[in-house]
PDB file of C-alpha atoms and ligand atoms in Angstrom:
ATOM      1  CA  UNK A   1       0.000   0.000   0.000  1.00 35.00           C
ATOM      2  CA  UNK A   2       1.334   3.434  -0.949  1.00 37.00           C
ATOM      3  CA  UNK A   3      -0.018   5.211   2.066  1.00 42.00           C
ATOM      4  CA  UNK A   4       2.412   6.464   4.690  1.00 38.00           C
ATOM      5  CA  UNK A   5       1.118   4.776   7.817  1.00 34.00           C
ATOM      6  CA  UNK A   6       2.933   7.220  10.054  1.00 33.00           C
ATOM      7  CA  UNK A   7       0.388   9.772   8.898  1.00 35.00           C
ATOM      8  CA  UNK A   8      -2.584   7.769  10.079  1.00 35.00           C
ATOM      9  CA  UNK A   9      -3.230   7.816  13.776  1.00 34.00           C
ATOM     10  CA  UNK A  10      -6.191   5.905  15.124  1.00 37.00           C
ATOM     11  CA  UNK A  11      -8.381   8.408  16.899  1.00 39.00           C
ATOM     12  CA  UNK A  12      -8.593   6.440  20.133  1.00 36.00           C
ATOM     13  CA  UNK A  13     -10.173   9.306  22.093  1.00 41.00           C
ATOM     14  CA  UNK A  14     -13.253   9.068  19.965  1.00 41.00           C
ATOM     15  CA  UNK A  15     -13.428   5.281  19.631  1.00 42.00           C
ATOM     16  CA  UNK A  16     -16.852   5.001  21.172  1.00 43.00           C
ATOM     17  CA  UNK A  17     -18.150   7.992  19.262  1.00 57.00           C
ATOM     18  CA  UNK A  18     -16.554   7.843  15.845  1.00 64.00           C
ATOM     19  CA  UNK A  19     -17.738  10.560  13.535  1.00 69.00           C
ATOM     20  CA  UNK A  20     -18.087   9.589   9.916  1.00 80.00           C
ATOM     21  CA  UNK A  21     -17.773  12.735   7.877  1.00 87.00           C
ATOM     22  CA  UNK A  22     -20.152  13.746   5.146  1.00 90.00           C
ATOM     23  CA  UNK A  23     -17.785  13.665   2.175  1.00 94.00           C
ATOM     24  CA  UNK A  24     -18.366  16.147  -0.633  1.00 96.00           C
ATOM     25  CA  UNK A  25     -16.471  16.019  -3.937  1.00 98.00           C
ATOM     26  CA  UNK A  26     -16.006  19.320  -5.752  1.00 98.00           C
ATOM     27  CA  UNK A  27     -14.771  18.985  -9.339  1.00 98.00           C
ATOM     28  CA  UNK A  28     -14.354  21.501 -12.145  1.00 98.00           C
ATOM     29  CA  UNK A  29     -11.792  22.795 -14.612  1.00 98.00           C
ATOM     30  CA  UNK A  30      -8.701  24.674 -13.597  1.00 98.00           C
ATOM     31  CA  UNK A  31      -9.412  28.087 -12.056  1.00 97.00           C
ATOM     32  CA  UNK A  32     -13.145  27.447 -12.119  1.00 98.00           C
ATOM     33  CA  UNK A  33     -13.487  28.619  -8.514  1.00 97.00           C
ATOM     34  CA  UNK A  34     -13.520  25.248  -6.715  1.00 97.00           C
ATOM     35  CA  UNK A  35     -11.505  26.525  -3.743  1.00 95.00           C
ATOM     36  CA  UNK A  36     -13.697  29.606  -3.391  1.00 95.00           C
ATOM     37  CA  UNK A  37     -16.881  27.505  -3.536  1.00 96.00           C
ATOM     38  CA  UNK A  38     -15.420  25.271  -0.787  1.00 94.00           C
ATOM     39  CA  UNK A  39     -14.445  28.300   1.285  1.00 92.00           C
ATOM     40  CA  UNK A  40     -17.953  29.746   0.992  1.00 93.00           C
ATOM     41  CA  UNK A  41     -19.551  26.421   1.959  1.00 92.00           C
ATOM     42  CA  UNK A  42     -17.196  26.147   4.948  1.00 88.00           C
ATOM     43  CA  UNK A  43     -17.950  29.684   6.119  1.00 87.00           C
ATOM     44  CA  UNK A  44     -21.686  29.253   5.786  1.00 88.00           C
ATOM     45  CA  UNK A  45     -21.704  25.882   7.556  1.00 83.00           C
ATOM     46  CA  UNK A  46     -19.468  27.230  10.324  1.00 75.00           C
ATOM     47  CA  UNK A  47     -21.935  29.997  10.973  1.00 50.00           C
ATOM     48  CA  UNK A  48     -24.679  27.540  11.792  1.00 50.00           C
ATOM     49  CA  UNK A  49     -25.687  27.388  15.398  1.00 56.00           C
ATOM     50  CA  UNK A  50     -23.713  24.277  16.275  1.00 58.00           C
ATOM     51  CA  UNK A  51     -21.914  22.852  19.228  1.00 58.00           C
ATOM     52  CA  UNK A  52     -18.136  23.525  19.055  1.00 51.00           C
ATOM     53  CA  UNK A  53     -17.341  19.807  18.635  1.00 55.00           C
ATOM     54  CA  UNK A  54     -19.782  19.593  15.754  1.00 58.00           C
ATOM     55  CA  UNK A  55     -18.342  22.534  13.923  1.00 56.00           C
ATOM     56  CA  UNK A  56     -15.512  20.996  11.973  1.00 73.00           C
ATOM     57  CA  UNK A  57     -15.728  21.479   8.267  1.00 83.00           C
ATOM     58  CA  UNK A  58     -12.541  20.909   6.356  1.00 86.00           C
ATOM     59  CA  UNK A  59     -11.404  21.201   2.745  1.00 89.00           C
ATOM     60  CA  UNK A  60      -8.660  19.127   1.090  1.00 93.00           C
ATOM     61  CA  UNK A  61      -7.165  19.689  -2.367  1.00 96.00           C
ATOM     62  CA  UNK A  62      -6.526  16.864  -4.806  1.00 98.00           C
ATOM     63  CA  UNK A  63      -3.187  18.575  -5.497  1.00 96.00           C
ATOM     64  CA  UNK A  64      -1.959  17.055  -2.217  1.00 96.00           C
ATOM     65  CA  UNK A  65      -2.050  13.729  -4.066  1.00 97.00           C
ATOM     66  CA  UNK A  66       0.190  14.587  -7.002  1.00 97.00           C
ATOM     67  CA  UNK A  67       2.851  11.913  -7.258  1.00 95.00           C
ATOM     68  CA  UNK A  68       6.486  12.857  -6.734  1.00 94.00           C
ATOM     69  CA  UNK A  69       8.308  13.654  -9.988  1.00 95.00           C
ATOM     70  CA  UNK A  70      11.593  12.198 -11.149  1.00 94.00           C
ATOM     71  CA  UNK A  71      14.420  14.730 -11.786  1.00 93.00           C
ATOM     72  CA  UNK A  72      13.768  14.434 -15.546  1.00 95.00           C
ATOM     73  CA  UNK A  73      10.052  15.131 -15.044  1.00 94.00           C
ATOM     74  CA  UNK A  74      10.877  18.119 -12.813  1.00 91.00           C
ATOM     75  CA  UNK A  75      13.050  19.580 -15.569  1.00 91.00           C
ATOM     76  CA  UNK A  76      10.143  19.223 -18.002  1.00 90.00           C
ATOM     77  CA  UNK A  77       7.697  20.741 -15.519  1.00 90.00           C
ATOM     78  CA  UNK A  78       9.860  23.875 -15.214  1.00 83.00           C
ATOM     79  CA  UNK A  79       9.297  24.533 -18.932  1.00 82.00           C
ATOM     80  CA  UNK A  80       5.564  23.795 -18.839  1.00 83.00           C
ATOM     81  CA  UNK A  81       6.203  20.467 -20.566  1.00 89.00           C
ATOM     82  CA  UNK A  82       4.814  18.106 -17.913  1.00 94.00           C
ATOM     83  CA  UNK A  83       1.182  17.058 -18.002  1.00 97.00           C
ATOM     84  CA  UNK A  84      -0.252  17.815 -14.538  1.00 97.00           C
ATOM     85  CA  UNK A  85      -3.773  17.462 -15.909  1.00 98.00           C
ATOM     86  CA  UNK A  86      -3.551  13.766 -16.804  1.00 98.00           C
ATOM     87  CA  UNK A  87      -4.941  11.189 -14.338  1.00 98.00           C
ATOM     88  CA  UNK A  88      -1.511   9.487 -14.257  1.00 97.00           C
ATOM     89  CA  UNK A  89      -0.041  12.576 -12.564  1.00 97.00           C
ATOM     90  CA  UNK A  90      -1.945  11.637  -9.382  1.00 97.00           C
ATOM     91  CA  UNK A  91      -1.368   8.922  -6.805  1.00 96.00           C
ATOM     92  CA  UNK A  92      -4.788   7.287  -7.056  1.00 97.00           C
ATOM     93  CA  UNK A  93      -4.149   4.640  -4.393  1.00 96.00           C
ATOM     94  CA  UNK A  94      -2.967   7.141  -1.799  1.00 95.00           C
ATOM     95  CA  UNK A  95      -5.976   9.343  -2.522  1.00 97.00           C
ATOM     96  CA  UNK A  96      -8.353   6.409  -2.095  1.00 97.00           C
ATOM     97  CA  UNK A  97      -6.685   5.082   1.054  1.00 96.00           C
ATOM     98  CA  UNK A  98      -6.606   8.526   2.655  1.00 96.00           C
ATOM     99  CA  UNK A  99     -10.295   9.152   1.961  1.00 96.00           C
ATOM    100  CA  UNK A 100     -11.100   5.723   3.384  1.00 96.00           C
ATOM    101  CA  UNK A 101      -9.204   6.583   6.557  1.00 95.00           C
ATOM    102  CA  UNK A 102     -11.067   9.881   6.806  1.00 93.00           C
ATOM    103  CA  UNK A 103     -14.383   8.073   6.387  1.00 93.00           C
ATOM    104  CA  UNK A 104     -13.403   5.687   9.182  1.00 92.00           C
ATOM    105  CA  UNK A 105     -13.029   8.692  11.496  1.00 88.00           C
ATOM    106  CA  UNK A 106      -9.237   8.549  11.714  1.00 90.00           C
ATOM    107  CA  UNK A 107      -6.915  11.547  11.912  1.00 88.00           C
ATOM    108  CA  UNK A 108      -4.976  12.020   8.692  1.00 91.00           C
ATOM    109  CA  UNK A 109      -2.163  14.399   7.762  1.00 91.00           C
ATOM    110  CA  UNK A 110      -2.052  15.575   4.173  1.00 93.00           C
ATOM    111  CA  UNK A 111       0.920  17.438   2.676  1.00 91.00           C
ATOM    112  CA  UNK A 112       0.347  20.825   1.003  1.00 91.00           C
ATOM    113  CA  UNK A 113       1.522  21.241  -2.587  1.00 94.00           C
ATOM    114  CA  UNK A 114       4.287  23.619  -3.630  1.00 93.00           C
ATOM    115  CA  UNK A 115       3.583  24.800  -7.199  1.00 92.00           C
ATOM    116  CA  UNK A 116       6.897  26.646  -7.389  1.00 91.00           C
ATOM    117  CA  UNK A 117       8.963  23.483  -6.908  1.00 91.00           C
ATOM    118  CA  UNK A 118       6.305  21.163  -8.395  1.00 93.00           C
ATOM    119  CA  UNK A 119       6.525  18.928  -5.344  1.00 92.00           C
ATOM    120  CA  UNK A 120       4.727  18.012  -2.148  1.00 92.00           C
ATOM    121  CA  UNK A 121       5.614  20.102   0.887  1.00 89.00           C
ATOM    122  CA  UNK A 122       6.002  17.495   3.636  1.00 86.00           C
ATOM    123  CA  UNK A 123       7.033  20.190   6.151  1.00 87.00           C
ATOM    124  CA  UNK A 124       3.664  21.824   5.745  1.00 84.00           C
ATOM    125  CA  UNK A 125       0.867  19.357   6.438  1.00 89.00           C
ATOM    126  CA  UNK A 126      -2.807  19.821   6.990  1.00 85.00           C
ATOM    127  CA  UNK A 127      -4.223  17.711   9.824  1.00 84.00           C
ATOM    128  CA  UNK A 128      -7.673  16.394   9.095  1.00 83.00           C
ATOM    129  CA  UNK A 129      -9.546  15.598  12.308  1.00 79.00           C
ATOM    130  CA  UNK A 130     -12.777  13.636  12.255  1.00 79.00           C
ATOM    131  CA  UNK A 131     -15.145  16.258  10.953  1.00 74.00           C
ATOM    132  CA  UNK A 132     -18.788  16.666  10.151  1.00 80.00           C
ATOM    133  CA  UNK A 133     -18.079  17.686   6.604  1.00 88.00           C
ATOM    134  CA  UNK A 134     -15.009  17.069   4.457  1.00 91.00           C
ATOM    135  CA  UNK A 135     -14.775  18.776   1.076  1.00 94.00           C
ATOM    136  CA  UNK A 136     -12.378  17.234  -1.449  1.00 97.00           C
ATOM    137  CA  UNK A 137     -11.736  19.496  -4.425  1.00 98.00           C
ATOM    138  CA  UNK A 138      -9.789  19.041  -7.643  1.00 98.00           C
ATOM    139  CA  UNK A 139      -9.891  18.803 -11.417  1.00 98.00           C
ATOM    140  CA  UNK A 140     -10.198  15.003 -11.453  1.00 98.00           C
ATOM    141  CA  UNK A 141     -11.924  14.042  -8.204  1.00 98.00           C
ATOM    142  CA  UNK A 142     -14.730  12.309 -10.163  1.00 98.00           C
ATOM    143  CA  UNK A 143     -12.424  10.666 -12.699  1.00 98.00           C
ATOM    144  CA  UNK A 144     -11.436   7.566 -10.697  1.00 98.00           C
ATOM    145  CA  UNK A 145     -14.531   5.353 -10.211  1.00 98.00           C
ATOM    146  CA  UNK A 146     -13.427   3.960  -6.814  1.00 97.00           C
ATOM    147  CA  UNK A 147     -12.911   7.472  -5.471  1.00 98.00           C
ATOM    148  CA  UNK A 148     -16.035   8.882  -7.100  1.00 98.00           C
ATOM    149  CA  UNK A 149     -18.129   6.253  -5.319  1.00 97.00           C
ATOM    150  CA  UNK A 150     -16.948   7.446  -1.899  1.00 97.00           C
ATOM    151  CA  UNK A 151     -18.658  10.834  -2.096  1.00 97.00           C
ATOM    152  CA  UNK A 152     -21.988  11.484  -0.414  1.00 95.00           C
ATOM    153  CA  UNK A 153     -22.479  14.557  -2.576  1.00 96.00           C
ATOM    154  CA  UNK A 154     -20.845  15.564  -5.860  1.00 98.00           C
ATOM    155  CA  UNK A 155     -20.619  19.176  -7.055  1.00 98.00           C
ATOM    156  CA  UNK A 156     -19.231  20.364 -10.395  1.00 98.00           C
ATOM    157  CA  UNK A 157     -18.149  23.983 -10.686  1.00 98.00           C
ATOM    158  CA  UNK A 158     -18.912  24.981 -14.263  1.00 97.00           C
ATOM    159  CA  UNK A 159     -17.169  28.178 -15.324  1.00 96.00           C
ATOM    160  CA  UNK A 160     -16.561  29.287 -18.939  1.00 96.00           C
ATOM    161  CA  UNK A 161     -13.152  28.311 -20.277  1.00 96.00           C
ATOM    162  CA  UNK A 162     -12.254  31.889 -21.271  1.00 96.00           C
ATOM    163  CA  UNK A 163     -12.984  33.065 -17.718  1.00 96.00           C
ATOM    164  CA  UNK A 164     -10.871  30.213 -16.376  1.00 97.00           C
ATOM    165  CA  UNK A 165      -7.937  31.010 -18.670  1.00 97.00           C
ATOM    166  CA  UNK A 166      -8.160  34.704 -17.780  1.00 97.00           C
ATOM    167  CA  UNK A 167      -7.886  33.737 -14.086  1.00 97.00           C
ATOM    168  CA  UNK A 168      -5.249  31.073 -14.536  1.00 97.00           C
ATOM    169  CA  UNK A 169      -2.638  33.128 -16.406  1.00 97.00           C
ATOM    170  CA  UNK A 170      -2.164  35.848 -13.741  1.00 97.00           C
ATOM    171  CA  UNK A 171      -2.477  33.262 -10.932  1.00 96.00           C
ATOM    172  CA  UNK A 172       0.275  31.062 -12.367  1.00 95.00           C
ATOM    173  CA  UNK A 173       2.562  34.053 -12.958  1.00 95.00           C
ATOM    174  CA  UNK A 174       1.922  35.823  -9.634  1.00 95.00           C
ATOM    175  CA  UNK A 175       1.366  32.913  -7.245  1.00 92.00           C
ATOM    176  CA  UNK A 176       3.020  29.916  -8.862  1.00 90.00           C
ATOM    177  CA  UNK A 177       6.256  31.499 -10.134  1.00 89.00           C
ATOM    178  CA  UNK A 178       5.708  30.806 -13.840  1.00 90.00           C
ATOM    179  CA  UNK A 179       6.443  32.903 -16.919  1.00 90.00           C
ATOM    180  CA  UNK A 180       3.841  33.740 -19.546  1.00 94.00           C
ATOM    181  CA  UNK A 181       5.327  31.523 -22.276  1.00 91.00           C
ATOM    182  CA  UNK A 182       5.416  28.448 -20.035  1.00 90.00           C
ATOM    183  CA  UNK A 183       1.869  29.086 -18.790  1.00 93.00           C
ATOM    184  CA  UNK A 184       0.431  29.371 -22.296  1.00 94.00           C
ATOM    185  CA  UNK A 185       2.445  26.424 -23.638  1.00 92.00           C
ATOM    186  CA  UNK A 186       1.259  24.249 -20.759  1.00 94.00           C
ATOM    187  CA  UNK A 187      -2.325  25.430 -21.196  1.00 96.00           C
ATOM    188  CA  UNK A 188      -2.506  24.734 -24.936  1.00 96.00           C
ATOM    189  CA  UNK A 189      -0.492  21.487 -24.832  1.00 96.00           C
ATOM    190  CA  UNK A 190      -1.917  19.853 -21.736  1.00 97.00           C
ATOM    191  CA  UNK A 191      -4.476  21.752 -19.678  1.00 97.00           C
ATOM    192  CA  UNK A 192      -7.102  22.401 -22.360  1.00 98.00           C
ATOM    193  CA  UNK A 193      -6.965  18.954 -24.053  1.00 98.00           C
ATOM    194  CA  UNK A 194      -6.936  17.149 -20.694  1.00 98.00           C
ATOM    195  CA  UNK A 195      -9.909  19.199 -19.490  1.00 98.00           C
ATOM    196  CA  UNK A 196     -11.845  18.088 -22.558  1.00 98.00           C
ATOM    197  CA  UNK A 197     -10.758  14.455 -22.307  1.00 98.00           C
ATOM    198  CA  UNK A 198     -10.751  13.776 -18.566  1.00 98.00           C
ATOM    199  CA  UNK A 199     -12.425  16.515 -16.530  1.00 98.00           C
ATOM    200  CA  UNK A 200     -15.393  17.779 -18.540  1.00 98.00           C
ATOM    201  CA  UNK A 201     -16.882  14.260 -19.087  1.00 98.00           C
ATOM    202  CA  UNK A 202     -17.096  13.801 -15.294  1.00 98.00           C
ATOM    203  CA  UNK A 203     -19.696  16.581 -15.087  1.00 98.00           C
ATOM    204  CA  UNK A 204     -22.330  13.907 -15.716  1.00 98.00           C
ATOM    205  CA  UNK A 205     -21.557  12.320 -12.350  1.00 98.00           C
ATOM    206  CA  UNK A 206     -22.347  15.487 -10.414  1.00 98.00           C
ATOM    207  CA  UNK A 207     -25.445  15.783  -8.242  1.00 96.00           C
ATOM    208  CA  UNK A 208     -25.330  19.547  -8.628  1.00 96.00           C
ATOM    209  CA  UNK A 209     -23.686  21.623 -11.371  1.00 97.00           C
ATOM    210  CA  UNK A 210     -22.847  25.152 -10.271  1.00 97.00           C
ATOM    211  CA  UNK A 211     -22.844  27.536 -13.238  1.00 95.00           C
ATOM    212  CA  UNK A 212     -20.566  30.594 -12.837  1.00 92.00           C
ATOM    213  CA  UNK A 213     -18.851  29.034  -9.814  1.00 90.00           C
ATOM    214  CA  UNK A 214     -18.416  31.001  -6.631  1.00 91.00           C
ATOM    215  CA  UNK A 215     -20.447  33.963  -7.943  1.00 93.00           C
ATOM    216  CA  UNK A 216     -23.518  31.739  -7.861  1.00 96.00           C
ATOM    217  CA  UNK A 217     -24.631  32.533  -4.329  1.00 95.00           C
ATOM    218  CA  UNK A 218     -28.104  31.068  -4.903  1.00 96.00           C
ATOM    219  CA  UNK A 219     -26.625  27.639  -5.736  1.00 95.00           C
ATOM    220  CA  UNK A 220     -24.224  27.788  -2.787  1.00 96.00           C
ATOM    221  CA  UNK A 221     -27.037  28.788  -0.415  1.00 95.00           C
ATOM    222  CA  UNK A 222     -29.146  25.856  -1.655  1.00 94.00           C
ATOM    223  CA  UNK A 223     -26.270  23.403  -1.253  1.00 92.00           C
ATOM    224  CA  UNK A 224     -25.475  24.636   2.248  1.00 92.00           C
ATOM    225  CA  UNK A 225     -29.133  24.405   3.214  1.00 92.00           C
ATOM    226  CA  UNK A 226     -29.273  20.824   1.914  1.00 87.00           C
ATOM    227  CA  UNK A 227     -26.120  19.815   3.802  1.00 86.00           C
ATOM    228  CA  UNK A 228     -27.533  21.436   6.940  1.00 85.00           C
ATOM    229  CA  UNK A 229     -30.719  19.374   6.572  1.00 85.00           C
ATOM    230  CA  UNK A 230     -28.752  16.135   6.189  1.00 79.00           C
ATOM    231  CA  UNK A 231     -26.591  16.810   9.224  1.00 77.00           C
ATOM    232  CA  UNK A 232     -29.354  18.125  11.462  1.00 76.00           C
ATOM    233  CA  UNK A 233     -30.342  15.532  14.096  1.00 75.00           C
ATOM    234  CA  UNK A 234     -33.754  14.306  12.985  1.00 64.00           C
ATOM    235  CA  UNK A 235     -33.189  15.958   9.602  1.00 56.00           C
ATOM    236  CA  UNK A 236     -34.575  14.789   6.282  1.00 48.00           C
ATOM    237  CA  UNK A 237     -35.148  11.022   6.636  1.00 37.00           C
ATOM    238  CA  UNK A 238     -34.543  10.259   2.988  1.00 42.00           C
ATOM    239  CA  UNK A 239     -31.253  12.044   3.003  1.00 44.00           C
ATOM    240  CA  UNK A 240     -30.164  10.457   6.242  1.00 40.00           C
ATOM    241  CA  UNK A 241     -31.027   7.025   4.870  1.00 43.00           C
ATOM    242  CA  UNK A 242     -28.977   7.683   1.766  1.00 45.00           C
ATOM    243  CA  UNK A 243     -26.107   8.956   3.907  1.00 47.00           C
ATOM    244  CA  UNK A 244     -26.237   5.949   6.257  1.00 43.00           C
ATOM    245  CA  UNK A 245     -26.319   3.405   3.446  1.00 40.00           C
ATOM    246  CA  UNK A 246     -23.123   4.837   1.992  1.00 40.00           C
ATOM    247  CA  UNK A 247     -21.573   4.683   5.463  1.00 39.00           C
ATOM    248  CA  UNK A 248     -22.622   1.105   5.916  1.00 36.00           C
ATOM    249  CA  UNK A 249     -21.071   0.170   2.573  1.00 37.00           C
ATOM    250  CA  UNK A 250     -17.830   1.927   3.499  1.00 35.00           C
ATOM    251  CA  UNK A 251     -17.610   0.576   7.009  1.00 36.00           C
ATOM    252  CA  UNK A 252     -18.270  -3.030   5.979  1.00 32.00           C
TER     253      UNK A 252
HETATM  254  N1  CTP B 301      -0.558  22.457 -11.842  1.00 57.41           N
HETATM  255  C1  CTP B 301       0.587  23.083 -12.285  1.00 57.41           C
HETATM  256  N2  CTP B 301       1.778  22.736 -11.750  1.00 57.41           N
HETATM  257  C2  CTP B 301       1.864  21.795 -10.811  1.00 57.41           C
HETATM  258  C3  CTP B 301       0.713  21.126 -10.346  1.00 57.41           C
HETATM  259  C4  CTP B 301      -0.504  21.484 -10.889  1.00 57.41           C
HETATM  260  O1  CTP B 301       0.522  23.946 -13.163  1.00 57.41           O
HETATM  261  N3  CTP B 301       3.054  21.496 -10.323  1.00 57.41           N
HETATM  262  C5  CTP B 301      -1.838  22.842 -12.431  1.00 57.41           C
HETATM  263  C6  CTP B 301      -2.443  21.789 -13.335  1.00 57.41           C
HETATM  264  O2  CTP B 301      -2.123  22.117 -14.661  1.00 57.41           O
HETATM  265  C7  CTP B 301      -3.942  21.856 -13.069  1.00 57.41           C
HETATM  266  C8  CTP B 301      -4.057  22.838 -11.918  1.00 57.41           C
HETATM  267  O3  CTP B 301      -2.756  23.050 -11.405  1.00 57.41           O
HETATM  268  O4  CTP B 301      -4.671  22.332 -14.183  1.00 57.41           O
HETATM  269  C9  CTP B 301      -4.949  22.313 -10.805  1.00 57.41           C
HETATM  270  O5  CTP B 301      -5.167  23.331  -9.894  1.00 57.41           O
HETATM  271  P1  CTP B 301      -6.494  24.216 -10.043  1.00 57.41           P
HETATM  272  O6  CTP B 301      -7.650  23.302 -10.131  1.00 57.41           O
HETATM  273  O7  CTP B 301      -6.323  25.196 -11.131  1.00 57.41           O
HETATM  274  O8  CTP B 301      -6.397  24.980  -8.682  1.00 57.41           O
HETATM  275  P2  CTP B 301      -7.540  25.278  -7.625  1.00 57.41           P
HETATM  276  O9  CTP B 301      -7.071  26.454  -6.824  1.00 57.41           O
HETATM  277  O10 CTP B 301      -7.897  24.045  -6.886  1.00 57.41           O
HETATM  278  O11 CTP B 301      -8.723  25.647  -8.604  1.00 57.41           O
HETATM  279  P3  CTP B 301      -9.883  26.686  -8.459  1.00 57.41           P
HETATM  280  O12 CTP B 301      -9.383  27.960  -9.047  1.00 57.41           O
HETATM  281  O13 CTP B 301     -10.997  26.069  -9.238  1.00 57.41           O
HETATM  282  O14 CTP B 301     -10.163  26.856  -7.008  1.00 57.41           O
END
């Protein structure tokens, strides 16, 4: 198994009261606003009148599951010649195993991703405690069937490709240390074709498609309301049944 077991600590304190998080997948093309949608959902859920222990809502990026590159691949990546938008760029097994651990109510540590060095930042890890809601966002979170099946709710952030490109270019230059030539080469060679081949077709798996991304406050309000109903003790029976049956399947 690829997973680093040192990162997975059984949450013994909560053994008798293991929380199984409500796992939400958030897919969408690059720079579609996935992170902002997650942030807005987190803020709105956090504002609910909940007990402190019930308040945890956490968001994880699929980028934390990029596989480590060889020196030759790193050299290519520096010139925008590595395909970070292909499913093979990700460590599928580690992603699956980590989500399984999260669903079992275990504490997991996930490395952040350093886009400047194109590598995982193991010094800088996010600790995921058993939470009520875990959001998992990324371009290909619905691509891998085994992983797709773990989500209790699937959202697809659907933003026009010209808007996404207009956001991506300055972001990559200002925040990810890239130059314009490399950004455009990478976009035309890999990002756009991979979006069409691997990401866009996964829209059909979504429960909710969010047009215009994070600007769509009506959609976000509706989603937050729905999550609130599912998590509310004595909330919507149908939803709770659906939620429990997924849990049963995972826990068995
Ligand atoms: N990527 C990159 N270099 C790396 C790793 C990833 O350029 N070393 C790029 C990939 O080309 C991919 C993108 O990062 O298209 C994935 O991140 P993206 O979805 O754009 O970032 P988020 O902030 O999650 O997206 P959003 O703006 O939707 O919140």
